[in-house]
Backbone as a printed PyTorch tensor [residue, N CA C, xyz], in Angstrom:
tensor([[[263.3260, 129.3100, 168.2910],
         [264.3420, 129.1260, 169.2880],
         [265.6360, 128.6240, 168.6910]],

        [[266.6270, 128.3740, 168.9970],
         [268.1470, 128.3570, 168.7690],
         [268.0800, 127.2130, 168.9740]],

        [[266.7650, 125.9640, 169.4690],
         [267.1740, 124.3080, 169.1000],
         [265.7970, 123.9300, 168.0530]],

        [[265.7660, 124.9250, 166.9450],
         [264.9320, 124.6130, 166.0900],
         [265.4970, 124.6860, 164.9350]],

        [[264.8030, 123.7440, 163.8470],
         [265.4440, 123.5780, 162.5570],
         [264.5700, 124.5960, 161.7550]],

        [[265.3290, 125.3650, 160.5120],
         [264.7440, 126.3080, 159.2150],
         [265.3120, 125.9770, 158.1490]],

        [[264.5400, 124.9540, 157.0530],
         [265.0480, 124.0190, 156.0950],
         [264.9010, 125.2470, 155.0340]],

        [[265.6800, 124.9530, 154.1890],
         [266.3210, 125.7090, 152.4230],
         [265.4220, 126.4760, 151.9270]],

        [[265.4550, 128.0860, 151.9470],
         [264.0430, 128.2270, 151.4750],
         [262.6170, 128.9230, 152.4670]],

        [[263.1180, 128.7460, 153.5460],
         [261.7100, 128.6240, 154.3520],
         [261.9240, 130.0200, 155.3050]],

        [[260.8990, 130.6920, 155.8330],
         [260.6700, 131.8010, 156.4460],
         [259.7870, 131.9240, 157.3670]],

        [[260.1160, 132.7480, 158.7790],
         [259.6110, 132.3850, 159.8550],
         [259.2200, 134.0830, 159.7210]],

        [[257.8160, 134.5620, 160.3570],
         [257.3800, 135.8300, 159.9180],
         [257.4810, 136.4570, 161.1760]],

        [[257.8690, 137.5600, 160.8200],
         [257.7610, 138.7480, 162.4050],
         [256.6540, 137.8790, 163.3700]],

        [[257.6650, 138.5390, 164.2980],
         [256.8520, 138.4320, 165.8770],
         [256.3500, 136.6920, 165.7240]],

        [[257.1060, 135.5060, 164.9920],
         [256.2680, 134.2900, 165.5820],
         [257.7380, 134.0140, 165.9550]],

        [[257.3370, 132.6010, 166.7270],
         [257.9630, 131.7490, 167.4380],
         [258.1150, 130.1920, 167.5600]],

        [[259.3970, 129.8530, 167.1430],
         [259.5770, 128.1520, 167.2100],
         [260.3060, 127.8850, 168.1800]],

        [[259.5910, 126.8760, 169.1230],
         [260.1770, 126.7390, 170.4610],
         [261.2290, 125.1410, 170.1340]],

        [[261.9520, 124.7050, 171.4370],
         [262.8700, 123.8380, 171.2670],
         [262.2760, 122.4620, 170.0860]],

        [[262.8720, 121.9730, 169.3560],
         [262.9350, 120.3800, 168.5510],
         [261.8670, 121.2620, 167.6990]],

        [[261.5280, 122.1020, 167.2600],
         [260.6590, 122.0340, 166.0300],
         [261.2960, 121.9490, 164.7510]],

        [[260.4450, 121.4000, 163.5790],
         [261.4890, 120.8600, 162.2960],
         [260.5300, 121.4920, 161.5710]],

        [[261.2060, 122.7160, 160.4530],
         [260.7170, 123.0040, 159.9120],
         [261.3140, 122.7170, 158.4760]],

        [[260.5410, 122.3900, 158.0940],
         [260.9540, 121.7010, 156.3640],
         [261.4880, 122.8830, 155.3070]],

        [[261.9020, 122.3140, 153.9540],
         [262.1950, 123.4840, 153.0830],
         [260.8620, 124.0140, 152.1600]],

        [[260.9950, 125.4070, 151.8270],
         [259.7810, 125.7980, 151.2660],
         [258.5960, 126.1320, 151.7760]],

        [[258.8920, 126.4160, 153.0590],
         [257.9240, 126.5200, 154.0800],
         [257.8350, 128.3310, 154.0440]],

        [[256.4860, 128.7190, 154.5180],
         [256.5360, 129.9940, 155.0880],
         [255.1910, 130.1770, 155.9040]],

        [[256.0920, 130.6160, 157.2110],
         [255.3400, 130.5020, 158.4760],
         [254.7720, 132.2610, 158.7190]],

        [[253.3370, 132.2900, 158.6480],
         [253.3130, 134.1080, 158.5270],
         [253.6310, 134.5910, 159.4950]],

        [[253.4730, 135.8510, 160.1380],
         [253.4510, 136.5820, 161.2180],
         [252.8160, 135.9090, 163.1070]],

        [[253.3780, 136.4680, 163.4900],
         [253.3690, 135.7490, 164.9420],
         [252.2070, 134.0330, 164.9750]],

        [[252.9050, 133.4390, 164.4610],
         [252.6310, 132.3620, 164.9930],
         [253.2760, 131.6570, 165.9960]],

        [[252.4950, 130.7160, 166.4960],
         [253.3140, 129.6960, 167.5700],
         [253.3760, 128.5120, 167.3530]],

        [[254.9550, 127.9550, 167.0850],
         [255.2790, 126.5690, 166.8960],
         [255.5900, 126.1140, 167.9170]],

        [[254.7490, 125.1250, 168.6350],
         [255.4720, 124.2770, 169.8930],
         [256.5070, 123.2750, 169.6830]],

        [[256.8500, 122.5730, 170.9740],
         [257.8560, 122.4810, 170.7560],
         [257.8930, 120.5820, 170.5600]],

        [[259.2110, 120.5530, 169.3440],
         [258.9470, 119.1300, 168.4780],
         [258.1090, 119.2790, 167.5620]],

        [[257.2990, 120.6170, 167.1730],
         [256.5240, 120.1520, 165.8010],
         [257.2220, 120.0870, 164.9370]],

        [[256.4050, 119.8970, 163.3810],
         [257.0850, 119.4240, 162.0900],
         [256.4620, 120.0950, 161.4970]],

        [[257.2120, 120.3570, 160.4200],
         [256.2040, 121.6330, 159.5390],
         [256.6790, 120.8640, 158.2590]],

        [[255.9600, 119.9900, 157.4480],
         [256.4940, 119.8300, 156.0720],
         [257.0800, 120.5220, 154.8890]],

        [[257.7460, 120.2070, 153.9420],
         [257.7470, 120.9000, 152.6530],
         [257.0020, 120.9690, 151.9630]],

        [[256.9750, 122.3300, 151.4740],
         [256.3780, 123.2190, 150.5990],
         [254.9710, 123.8050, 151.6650]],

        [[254.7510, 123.6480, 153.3300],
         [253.5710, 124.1730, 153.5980],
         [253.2460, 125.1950, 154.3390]],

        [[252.3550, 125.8500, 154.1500],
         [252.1100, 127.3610, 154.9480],
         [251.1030, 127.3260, 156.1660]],

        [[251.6620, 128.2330, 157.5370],
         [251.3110, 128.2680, 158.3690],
         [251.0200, 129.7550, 158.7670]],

        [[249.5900, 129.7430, 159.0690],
         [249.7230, 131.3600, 159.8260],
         [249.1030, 132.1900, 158.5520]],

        [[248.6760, 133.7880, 158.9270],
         [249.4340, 134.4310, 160.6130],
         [248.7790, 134.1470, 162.0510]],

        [[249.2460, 134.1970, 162.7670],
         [248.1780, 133.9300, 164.0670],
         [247.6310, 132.3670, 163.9350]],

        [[248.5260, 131.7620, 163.8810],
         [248.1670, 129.7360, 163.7190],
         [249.4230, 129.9040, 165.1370]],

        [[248.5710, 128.8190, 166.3440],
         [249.2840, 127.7890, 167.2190],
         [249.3290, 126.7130, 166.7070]],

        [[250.6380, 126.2360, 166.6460],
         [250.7830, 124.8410, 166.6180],
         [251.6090, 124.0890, 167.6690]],

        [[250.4410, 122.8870, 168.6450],
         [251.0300, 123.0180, 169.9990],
         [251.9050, 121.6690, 169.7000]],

        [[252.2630, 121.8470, 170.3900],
         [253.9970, 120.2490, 171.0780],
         [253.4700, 118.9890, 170.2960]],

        [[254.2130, 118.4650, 169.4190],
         [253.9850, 117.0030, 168.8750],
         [252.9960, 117.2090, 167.4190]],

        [[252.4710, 118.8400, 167.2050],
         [252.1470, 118.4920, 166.1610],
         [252.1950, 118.5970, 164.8210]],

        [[251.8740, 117.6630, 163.9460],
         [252.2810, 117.2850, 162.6520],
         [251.5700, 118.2120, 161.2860]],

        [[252.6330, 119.0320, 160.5800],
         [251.7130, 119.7540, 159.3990],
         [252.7080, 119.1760, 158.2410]],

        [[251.9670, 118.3230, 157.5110],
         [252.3400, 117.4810, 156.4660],
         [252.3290, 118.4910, 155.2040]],

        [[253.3590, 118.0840, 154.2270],
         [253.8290, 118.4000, 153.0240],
         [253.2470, 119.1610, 152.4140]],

        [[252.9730, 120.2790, 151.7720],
         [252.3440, 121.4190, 151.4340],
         [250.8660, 121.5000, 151.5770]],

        [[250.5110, 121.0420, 153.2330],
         [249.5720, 121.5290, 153.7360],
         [249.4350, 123.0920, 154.0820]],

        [[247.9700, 123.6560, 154.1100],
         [247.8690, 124.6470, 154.6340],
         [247.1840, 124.9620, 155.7600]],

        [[247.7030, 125.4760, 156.8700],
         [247.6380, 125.9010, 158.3710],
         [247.2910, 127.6140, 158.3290]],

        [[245.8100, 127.8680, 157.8920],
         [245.7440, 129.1530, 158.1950],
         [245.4540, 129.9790, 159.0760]],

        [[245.0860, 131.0520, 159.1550],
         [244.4370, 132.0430, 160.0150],
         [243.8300, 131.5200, 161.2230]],

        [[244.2720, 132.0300, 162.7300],
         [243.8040, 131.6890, 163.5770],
         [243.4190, 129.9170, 163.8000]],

        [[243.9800, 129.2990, 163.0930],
         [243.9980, 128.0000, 163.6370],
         [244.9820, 127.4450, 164.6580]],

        [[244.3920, 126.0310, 165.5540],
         [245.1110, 125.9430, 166.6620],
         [244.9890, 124.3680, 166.5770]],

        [[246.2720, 123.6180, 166.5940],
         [246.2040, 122.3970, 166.4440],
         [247.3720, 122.0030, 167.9250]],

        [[246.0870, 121.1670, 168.1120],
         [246.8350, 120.1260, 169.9660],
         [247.3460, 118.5600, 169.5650]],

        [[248.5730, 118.4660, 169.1760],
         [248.4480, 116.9130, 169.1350],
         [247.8600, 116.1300, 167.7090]],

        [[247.8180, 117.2020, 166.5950],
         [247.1540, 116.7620, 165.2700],
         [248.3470, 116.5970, 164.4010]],

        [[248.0470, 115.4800, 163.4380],
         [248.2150, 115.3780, 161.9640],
         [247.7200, 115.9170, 161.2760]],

        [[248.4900, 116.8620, 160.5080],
         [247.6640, 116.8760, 159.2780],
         [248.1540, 116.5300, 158.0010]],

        [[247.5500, 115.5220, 157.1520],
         [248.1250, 115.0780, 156.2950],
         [248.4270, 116.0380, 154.6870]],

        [[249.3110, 115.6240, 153.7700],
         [249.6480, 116.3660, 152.9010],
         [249.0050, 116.8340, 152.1470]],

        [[249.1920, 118.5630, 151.7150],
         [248.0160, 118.7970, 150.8670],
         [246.5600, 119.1010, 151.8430]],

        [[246.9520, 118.8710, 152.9120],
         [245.4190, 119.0460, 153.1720],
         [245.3290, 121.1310, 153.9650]],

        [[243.9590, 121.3140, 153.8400],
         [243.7950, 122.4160, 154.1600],
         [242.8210, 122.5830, 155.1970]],

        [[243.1630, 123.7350, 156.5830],
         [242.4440, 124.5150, 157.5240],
         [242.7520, 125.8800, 157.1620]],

        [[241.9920, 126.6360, 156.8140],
         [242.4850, 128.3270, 156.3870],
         [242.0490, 128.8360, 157.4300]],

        [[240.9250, 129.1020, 158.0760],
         [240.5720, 129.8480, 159.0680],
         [239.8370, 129.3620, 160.2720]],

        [[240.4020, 130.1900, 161.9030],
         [239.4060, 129.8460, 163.0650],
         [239.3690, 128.9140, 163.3350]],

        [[239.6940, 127.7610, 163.8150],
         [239.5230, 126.2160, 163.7920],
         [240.8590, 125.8080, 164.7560]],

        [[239.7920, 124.8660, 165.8220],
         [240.7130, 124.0970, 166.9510],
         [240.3540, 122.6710, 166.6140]],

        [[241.5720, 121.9200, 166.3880],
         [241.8530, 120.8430, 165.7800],
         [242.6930, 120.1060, 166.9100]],

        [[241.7610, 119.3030, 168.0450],
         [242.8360, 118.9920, 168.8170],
         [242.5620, 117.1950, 168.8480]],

        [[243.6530, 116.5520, 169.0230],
         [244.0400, 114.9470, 168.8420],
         [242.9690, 114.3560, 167.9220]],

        [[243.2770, 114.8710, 166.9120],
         [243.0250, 114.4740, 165.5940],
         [244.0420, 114.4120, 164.5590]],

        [[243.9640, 113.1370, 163.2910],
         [244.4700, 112.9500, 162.4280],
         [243.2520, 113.4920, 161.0390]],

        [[243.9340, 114.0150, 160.5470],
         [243.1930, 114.6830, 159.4350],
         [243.8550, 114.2310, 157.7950]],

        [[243.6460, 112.9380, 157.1090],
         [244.0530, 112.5230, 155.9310],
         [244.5280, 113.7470, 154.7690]],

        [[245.2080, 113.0900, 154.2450],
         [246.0800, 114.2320, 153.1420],
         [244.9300, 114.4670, 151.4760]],

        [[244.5300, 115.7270, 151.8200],
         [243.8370, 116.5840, 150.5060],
         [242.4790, 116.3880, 151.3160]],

        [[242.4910, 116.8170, 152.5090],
         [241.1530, 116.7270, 153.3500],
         [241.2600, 118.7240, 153.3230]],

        [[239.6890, 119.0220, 153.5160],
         [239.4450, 120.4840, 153.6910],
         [238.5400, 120.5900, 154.7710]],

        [[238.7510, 121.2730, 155.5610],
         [238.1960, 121.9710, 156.8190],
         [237.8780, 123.1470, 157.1520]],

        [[236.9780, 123.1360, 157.1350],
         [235.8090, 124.8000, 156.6850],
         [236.2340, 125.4480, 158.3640]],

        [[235.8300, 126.4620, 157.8690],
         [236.0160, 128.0410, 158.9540],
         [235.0400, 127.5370, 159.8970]],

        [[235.8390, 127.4010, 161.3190],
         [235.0180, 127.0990, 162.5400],
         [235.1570, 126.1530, 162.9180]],

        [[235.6400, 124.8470, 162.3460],
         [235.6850, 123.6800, 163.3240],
         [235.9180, 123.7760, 164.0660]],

        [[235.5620, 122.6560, 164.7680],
         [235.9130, 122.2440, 166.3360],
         [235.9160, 121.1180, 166.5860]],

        [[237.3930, 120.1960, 166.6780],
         [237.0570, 118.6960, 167.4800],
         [237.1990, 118.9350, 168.7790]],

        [[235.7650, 118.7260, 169.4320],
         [235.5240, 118.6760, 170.7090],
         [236.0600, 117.3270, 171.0150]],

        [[237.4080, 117.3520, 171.9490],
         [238.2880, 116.1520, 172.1420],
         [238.1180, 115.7420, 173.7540]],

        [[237.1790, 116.2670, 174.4860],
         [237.2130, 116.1580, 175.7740],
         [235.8540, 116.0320, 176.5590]],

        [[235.9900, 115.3740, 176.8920],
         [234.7560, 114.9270, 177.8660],
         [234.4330, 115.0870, 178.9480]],

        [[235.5360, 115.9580, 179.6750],
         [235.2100, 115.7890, 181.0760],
         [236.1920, 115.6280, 182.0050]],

        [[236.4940, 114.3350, 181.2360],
         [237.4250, 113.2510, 181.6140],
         [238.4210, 112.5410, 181.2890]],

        [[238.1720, 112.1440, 180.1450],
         [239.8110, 111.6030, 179.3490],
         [239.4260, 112.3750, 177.6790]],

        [[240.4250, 112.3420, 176.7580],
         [240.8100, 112.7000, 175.4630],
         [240.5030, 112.2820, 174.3670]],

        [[239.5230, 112.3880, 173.5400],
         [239.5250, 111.2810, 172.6080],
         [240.1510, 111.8460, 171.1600]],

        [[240.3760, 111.0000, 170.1120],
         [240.5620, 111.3320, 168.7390],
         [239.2600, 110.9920, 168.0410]],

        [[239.7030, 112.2470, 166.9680],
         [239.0860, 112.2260, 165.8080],
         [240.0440, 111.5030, 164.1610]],

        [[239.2120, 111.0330, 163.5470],
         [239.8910, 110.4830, 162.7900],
         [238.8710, 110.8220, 161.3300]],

        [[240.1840, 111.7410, 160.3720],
         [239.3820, 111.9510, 159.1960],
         [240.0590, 112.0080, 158.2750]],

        [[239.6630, 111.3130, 156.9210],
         [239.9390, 110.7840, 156.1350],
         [240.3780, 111.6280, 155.0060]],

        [[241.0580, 110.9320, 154.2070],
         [241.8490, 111.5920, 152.3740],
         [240.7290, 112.2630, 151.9430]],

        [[240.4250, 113.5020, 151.6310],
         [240.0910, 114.1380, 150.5310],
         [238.3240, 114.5720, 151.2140]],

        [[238.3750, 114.2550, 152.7740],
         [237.1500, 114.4760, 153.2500],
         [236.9550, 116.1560, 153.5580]],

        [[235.7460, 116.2430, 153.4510],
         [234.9690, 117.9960, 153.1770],
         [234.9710, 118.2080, 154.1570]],

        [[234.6710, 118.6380, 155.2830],
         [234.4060, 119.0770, 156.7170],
         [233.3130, 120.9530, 156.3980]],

        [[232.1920, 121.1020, 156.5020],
         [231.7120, 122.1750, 156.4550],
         [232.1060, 122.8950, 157.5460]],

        [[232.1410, 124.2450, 157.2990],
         [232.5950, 125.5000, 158.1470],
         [231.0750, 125.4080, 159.0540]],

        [[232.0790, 125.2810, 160.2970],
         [231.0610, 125.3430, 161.8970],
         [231.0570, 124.0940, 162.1000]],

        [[231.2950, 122.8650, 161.7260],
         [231.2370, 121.4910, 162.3130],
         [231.8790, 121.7450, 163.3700]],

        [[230.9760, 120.4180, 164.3220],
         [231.3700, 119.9380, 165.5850],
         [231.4040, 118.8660, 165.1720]],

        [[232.9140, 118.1430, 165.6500],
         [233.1070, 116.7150, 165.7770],
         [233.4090, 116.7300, 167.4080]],

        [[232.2510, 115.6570, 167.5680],
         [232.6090, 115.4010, 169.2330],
         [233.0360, 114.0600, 169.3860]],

        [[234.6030, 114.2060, 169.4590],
         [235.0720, 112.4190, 169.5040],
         [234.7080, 111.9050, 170.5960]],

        [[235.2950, 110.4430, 170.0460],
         [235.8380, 109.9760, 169.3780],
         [234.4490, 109.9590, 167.9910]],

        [[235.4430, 110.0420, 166.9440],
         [234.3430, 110.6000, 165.6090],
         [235.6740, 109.6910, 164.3350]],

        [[234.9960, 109.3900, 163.4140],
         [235.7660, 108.9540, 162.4430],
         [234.9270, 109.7860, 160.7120]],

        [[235.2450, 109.8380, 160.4330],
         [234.8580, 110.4280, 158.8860],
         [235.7930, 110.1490, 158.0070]],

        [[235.0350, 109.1820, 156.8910],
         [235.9040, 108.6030, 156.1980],
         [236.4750, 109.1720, 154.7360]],

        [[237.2080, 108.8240, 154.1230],
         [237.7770, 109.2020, 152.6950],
         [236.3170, 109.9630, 152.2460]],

        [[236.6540, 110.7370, 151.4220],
         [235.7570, 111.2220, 150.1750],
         [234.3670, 111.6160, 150.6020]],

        [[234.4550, 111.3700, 152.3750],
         [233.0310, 112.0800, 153.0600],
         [232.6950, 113.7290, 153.6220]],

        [[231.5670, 114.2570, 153.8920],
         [230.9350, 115.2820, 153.6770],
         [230.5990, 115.8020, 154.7560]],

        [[230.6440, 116.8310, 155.4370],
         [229.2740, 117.0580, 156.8550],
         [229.1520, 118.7690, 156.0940]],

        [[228.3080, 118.5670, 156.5050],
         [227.1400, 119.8660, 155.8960],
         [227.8280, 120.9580, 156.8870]],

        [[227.6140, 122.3330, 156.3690],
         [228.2410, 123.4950, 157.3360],
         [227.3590, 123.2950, 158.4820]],

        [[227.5200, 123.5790, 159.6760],
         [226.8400, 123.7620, 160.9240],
         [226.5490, 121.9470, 161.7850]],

        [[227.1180, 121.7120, 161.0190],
         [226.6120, 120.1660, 161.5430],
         [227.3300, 119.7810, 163.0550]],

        [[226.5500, 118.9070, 163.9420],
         [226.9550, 118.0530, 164.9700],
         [227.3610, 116.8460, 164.5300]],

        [[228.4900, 116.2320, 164.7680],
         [228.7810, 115.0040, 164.4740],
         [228.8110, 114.2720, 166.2600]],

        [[228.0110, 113.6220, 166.4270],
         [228.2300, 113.2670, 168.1240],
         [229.0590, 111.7880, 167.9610]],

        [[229.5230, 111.8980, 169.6820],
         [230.5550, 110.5890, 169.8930],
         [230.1870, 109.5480, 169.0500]],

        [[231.1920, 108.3290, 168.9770],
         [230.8980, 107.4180, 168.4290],
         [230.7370, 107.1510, 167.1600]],

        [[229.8420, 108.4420, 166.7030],
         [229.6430, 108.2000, 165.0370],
         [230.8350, 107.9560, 164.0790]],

        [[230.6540, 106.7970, 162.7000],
         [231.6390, 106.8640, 161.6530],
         [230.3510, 107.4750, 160.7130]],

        [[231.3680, 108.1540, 159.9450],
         [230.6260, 109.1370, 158.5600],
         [231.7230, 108.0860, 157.8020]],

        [[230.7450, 107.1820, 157.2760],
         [231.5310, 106.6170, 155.8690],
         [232.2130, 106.6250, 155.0040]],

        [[233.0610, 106.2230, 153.6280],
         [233.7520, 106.9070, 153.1250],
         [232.7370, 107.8040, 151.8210]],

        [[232.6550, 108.3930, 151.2420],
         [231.6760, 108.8930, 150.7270],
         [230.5300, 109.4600, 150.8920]],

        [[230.0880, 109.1640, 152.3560],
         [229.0870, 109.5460, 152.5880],
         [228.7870, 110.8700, 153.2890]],

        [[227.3260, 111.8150, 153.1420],
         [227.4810, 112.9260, 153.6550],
         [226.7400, 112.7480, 154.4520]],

        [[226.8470, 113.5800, 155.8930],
         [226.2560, 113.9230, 157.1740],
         [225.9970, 115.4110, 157.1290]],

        [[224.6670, 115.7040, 157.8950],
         [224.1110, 117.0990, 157.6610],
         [223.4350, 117.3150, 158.9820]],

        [[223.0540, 118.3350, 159.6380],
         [221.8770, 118.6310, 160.5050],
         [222.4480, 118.6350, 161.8040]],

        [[221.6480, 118.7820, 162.9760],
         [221.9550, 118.5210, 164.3640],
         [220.9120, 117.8510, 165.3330]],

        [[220.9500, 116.6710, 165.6060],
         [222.5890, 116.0190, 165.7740],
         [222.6360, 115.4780, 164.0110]],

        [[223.9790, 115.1460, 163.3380],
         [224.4260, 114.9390, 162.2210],
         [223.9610, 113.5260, 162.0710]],

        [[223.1520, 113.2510, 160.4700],
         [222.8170, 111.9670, 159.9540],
         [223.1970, 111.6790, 158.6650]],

        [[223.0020, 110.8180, 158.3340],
         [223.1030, 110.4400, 157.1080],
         [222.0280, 110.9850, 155.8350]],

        [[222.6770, 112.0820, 155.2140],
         [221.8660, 112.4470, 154.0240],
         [221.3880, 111.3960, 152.5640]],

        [[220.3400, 110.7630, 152.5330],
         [220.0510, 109.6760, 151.4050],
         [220.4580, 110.3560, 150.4050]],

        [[221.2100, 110.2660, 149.3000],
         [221.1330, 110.2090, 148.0520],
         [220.0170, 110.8500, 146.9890]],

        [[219.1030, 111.9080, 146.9500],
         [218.0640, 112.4980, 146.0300],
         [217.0240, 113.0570, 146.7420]],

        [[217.8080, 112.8490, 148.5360],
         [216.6890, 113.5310, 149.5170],
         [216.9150, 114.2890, 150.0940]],

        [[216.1150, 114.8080, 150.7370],
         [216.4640, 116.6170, 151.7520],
         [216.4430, 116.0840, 153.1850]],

        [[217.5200, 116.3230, 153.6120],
         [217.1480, 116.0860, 155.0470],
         [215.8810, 116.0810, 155.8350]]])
Protein backbone atom coordinates (compact mmCIF):
# COMPACT_ATOMS: atom_id res chain seq x y z
CA UNK A 1 0.00 0.00 0.00
CA UNK A 2 1.15 3.71 -0.50
CA UNK A 3 1.44 3.98 3.66
CA UNK A 4 4.02 1.23 3.64
CA UNK A 5 7.72 1.36 3.98
CA UNK A 6 10.38 -0.66 1.17
CA UNK A 7 13.88 -0.30 2.81
CA UNK A 8 17.32 -0.23 0.33
CA UNK A 9 17.48 -3.25 -1.48
CA UNK A 10 14.29 -5.04 -0.76
CA UNK A 11 11.53 -6.53 -3.15
CA UNK A 12 7.96 -7.07 -2.92
CA UNK A 13 6.98 -10.12 -5.48
CA UNK A 14 4.07 -10.12 -8.01
CA UNK A 15 0.62 -10.27 -6.97
CA UNK A 16 1.59 -9.72 -2.92
CA UNK A 17 0.47 -7.08 -0.79
CA UNK A 18 1.57 -4.60 2.08
CA UNK A 19 -1.26 -3.06 3.68
CA UNK A 20 -1.15 0.44 5.70
CA UNK A 21 2.13 0.97 8.57
CA UNK A 22 3.98 -2.09 7.36
CA UNK A 23 7.95 -1.66 7.71
CA UNK A 24 9.77 -3.41 5.60
CA UNK A 25 13.50 -3.47 6.27
CA UNK A 26 16.53 -3.39 3.77
CA UNK A 27 17.56 -6.64 2.07
CA UNK A 28 14.44 -8.08 2.34
CA UNK A 29 12.64 -10.17 -0.38
CA UNK A 30 9.09 -10.83 -0.04
CA UNK A 31 8.11 -13.73 -2.81
CA UNK A 32 5.05 -13.80 -4.82
CA UNK A 33 1.56 -12.98 -3.51
CA UNK A 34 2.04 -12.72 -0.08
CA UNK A 35 0.11 -10.87 2.58
CA UNK A 36 1.60 -8.27 4.84
CA UNK A 37 -0.88 -6.91 7.35
CA UNK A 38 -1.07 -4.01 8.44
CA UNK A 39 1.90 -2.46 10.95
CA UNK A 40 4.00 -5.51 10.36
CA UNK A 41 7.83 -5.45 10.37
CA UNK A 42 9.79 -7.36 8.21
CA UNK A 43 13.54 -7.21 9.35
CA UNK A 44 16.84 -6.94 7.50
CA UNK A 45 18.23 -9.25 5.45
CA UNK A 46 14.76 -11.62 5.81
CA UNK A 47 12.67 -13.64 3.43
CA UNK A 48 9.07 -14.03 3.28
CA UNK A 49 6.87 -16.12 1.04
CA UNK A 50 5.50 -17.11 -1.66
CA UNK A 51 2.06 -17.53 -0.33
CA UNK A 52 3.17 -16.44 3.58
CA UNK A 53 0.26 -14.21 5.55
CA UNK A 54 1.59 -12.09 7.79
CA UNK A 55 -1.34 -10.74 9.90
CA UNK A 56 -1.49 -6.97 11.76
CA UNK A 57 1.25 -6.48 14.52
CA UNK A 58 3.38 -9.12 13.31
CA UNK A 59 7.03 -9.29 13.93
CA UNK A 60 9.67 -11.10 11.33
CA UNK A 61 13.03 -10.41 12.88
CA UNK A 62 16.41 -9.88 11.09
CA UNK A 63 17.21 -12.41 8.48
CA UNK A 64 14.58 -14.64 9.53
CA UNK A 65 12.91 -16.95 7.23
CA UNK A 66 9.01 -16.84 6.63
CA UNK A 67 8.33 -19.56 4.11
CA UNK A 68 5.86 -21.27 2.03
CA UNK A 69 2.37 -21.12 3.04
CA UNK A 70 3.01 -19.90 6.47
CA UNK A 71 0.59 -17.74 8.48
CA UNK A 72 1.60 -15.76 11.46
CA UNK A 73 -1.33 -13.90 13.89
CA UNK A 74 0.28 -11.63 16.32
CA UNK A 75 3.90 -13.51 16.33
CA UNK A 76 7.51 -12.72 16.86
CA UNK A 77 9.78 -14.14 15.25
CA UNK A 78 13.08 -13.75 16.40
CA UNK A 79 16.35 -13.28 14.27
CA UNK A 80 17.67 -15.86 12.19
CA UNK A 81 15.04 -17.97 13.06
CA UNK A 82 13.24 -20.26 10.51
CA UNK A 83 9.40 -21.51 9.40
CA UNK A 84 9.81 -22.73 5.63
CA UNK A 85 6.67 -24.48 5.14
CA UNK A 86 2.62 -24.85 6.04
CA UNK A 87 2.59 -23.60 9.53
CA UNK A 88 0.06 -21.32 11.60
CA UNK A 89 1.95 -19.55 14.16
CA UNK A 90 -0.54 -17.56 16.02
CA UNK A 91 0.34 -15.30 19.47
CA UNK A 92 3.45 -16.71 19.79
CA UNK A 93 7.01 -15.50 20.35
CA UNK A 94 9.44 -17.72 18.70
CA UNK A 95 13.36 -16.95 20.00
CA UNK A 96 16.03 -16.01 17.39
CA UNK A 97 17.87 -19.26 15.50
CA UNK A 98 14.72 -21.32 16.56
CA UNK A 99 13.47 -23.91 13.59
CA UNK A 100 9.99 -24.94 12.99
CA UNK A 101 9.28 -28.00 11.03
CA UNK A 102 6.51 -28.29 8.22
CA UNK A 103 3.05 -28.32 9.90
CA UNK A 104 3.01 -26.60 13.02
CA UNK A 105 0.37 -25.45 14.72
CA UNK A 106 0.05 -23.17 17.87
CA UNK A 107 -3.29 -24.03 18.80
CA UNK A 108 -3.86 -20.46 20.53
CA UNK A 109 -7.54 -20.82 21.35
CA UNK A 110 -9.68 -22.42 23.54
CA UNK A 111 -12.90 -21.65 23.02
CA UNK A 112 -12.67 -18.76 24.82
CA UNK A 113 -9.84 -16.46 25.34
CA UNK A 114 -6.13 -16.53 23.47
CA UNK A 115 -3.26 -17.86 24.81
CA UNK A 116 0.64 -17.60 23.92
CA UNK A 117 3.14 -19.77 23.13
CA UNK A 118 6.50 -19.07 24.12
CA UNK A 119 9.67 -20.61 22.40
CA UNK A 120 12.94 -20.31 22.92
CA UNK A 121 16.70 -19.41 21.06
CA UNK A 122 17.80 -22.11 18.94
CA UNK A 123 14.70 -24.49 19.89
CA UNK A 124 13.84 -27.53 17.22
CA UNK A 125 10.12 -27.73 16.85
CA UNK A 126 9.45 -31.18 14.71
CA UNK A 127 7.31 -30.96 11.54
CA UNK A 128 3.48 -31.69 12.67
CA UNK A 129 3.80 -30.38 16.30
CA UNK A 130 0.92 -29.23 18.17
CA UNK A 131 1.55 -26.66 20.71
CA UNK A 132 -1.64 -26.14 22.57
CA UNK A 133 -1.03 -22.94 24.67
CA UNK A 134 -0.36 -21.56 26.72
CA UNK A 135 3.00 -23.83 26.08
CA UNK A 136 6.57 -22.60 26.77
CA UNK A 137 9.65 -24.51 25.17
CA UNK A 138 12.74 -23.50 26.21
CA UNK A 139 16.29 -22.53 24.60
CA UNK A 140 18.11 -25.45 22.96
CA UNK A 141 14.78 -27.74 23.37
CA UNK A 142 13.31 -30.50 21.07
CA UNK A 143 9.67 -31.98 20.34
CA UNK A 144 9.81 -34.95 18.20
CA UNK A 145 7.89 -34.66 14.64
CA UNK A 146 4.16 -35.41 15.31
CA UNK A 147 4.18 -34.51 18.85
CA UNK A 148 1.28 -32.98 21.20
CA UNK A 149 2.56 -30.50 23.46
CA UNK A 150 -0.75 -29.88 25.76
CA UNK A 151 -1.68 -26.62 27.82
CA UNK A 152 0.38 -25.68 30.51
CA UNK A 153 3.37 -27.70 29.69
CA UNK A 154 7.18 -26.06 29.88
CA UNK A 155 9.64 -28.20 27.63
CA UNK A 156 12.84 -27.13 29.36
CA UNK A 157 15.76 -25.61 28.04
CA UNK A 158 17.45 -28.56 26.47
CA UNK A 159 15.18 -30.84 26.90
CA UNK A 160 13.31 -33.11 24.34
CA UNK A 161 9.53 -33.90 24.25
CA UNK A 162 8.19 -36.72 21.97
CA UNK A 163 4.85 -38.74 21.59
CA UNK A 164 1.12 -37.94 22.20
CA UNK A 165 0.29 -36.39 24.56
CA UNK A 166 4.19 -35.00 24.54
CA UNK A 167 6.73 -36.10 27.52
CA UNK A 168 9.82 -35.92 28.48
CA UNK A 169 12.29 -38.20 26.55
CA UNK A 170 15.11 -39.62 29.35
CA UNK A 171 18.42 -39.35 28.07
CA UNK A 172 19.56 -43.25 26.57
CA UNK A 173 15.80 -44.20 26.48
CA UNK A 174 13.02 -44.87 23.95
CA UNK A 175 10.00 -43.48 24.69
Amino acid sequence: GADASLGARSSLGADSEARKGVEIGTDVTVGPDARLGVDATIGNGATVGPFARIRPRSIVGAGAHVGNFIELKGTEIGAGAKANHVSYLGDATIGPKANIGAGTITANYDGKAKHKTLIGADARIGSGTVLVAPVEVGDRAITGAGAIVVRNTKVGAGETFVGVPARKLDKGRAP
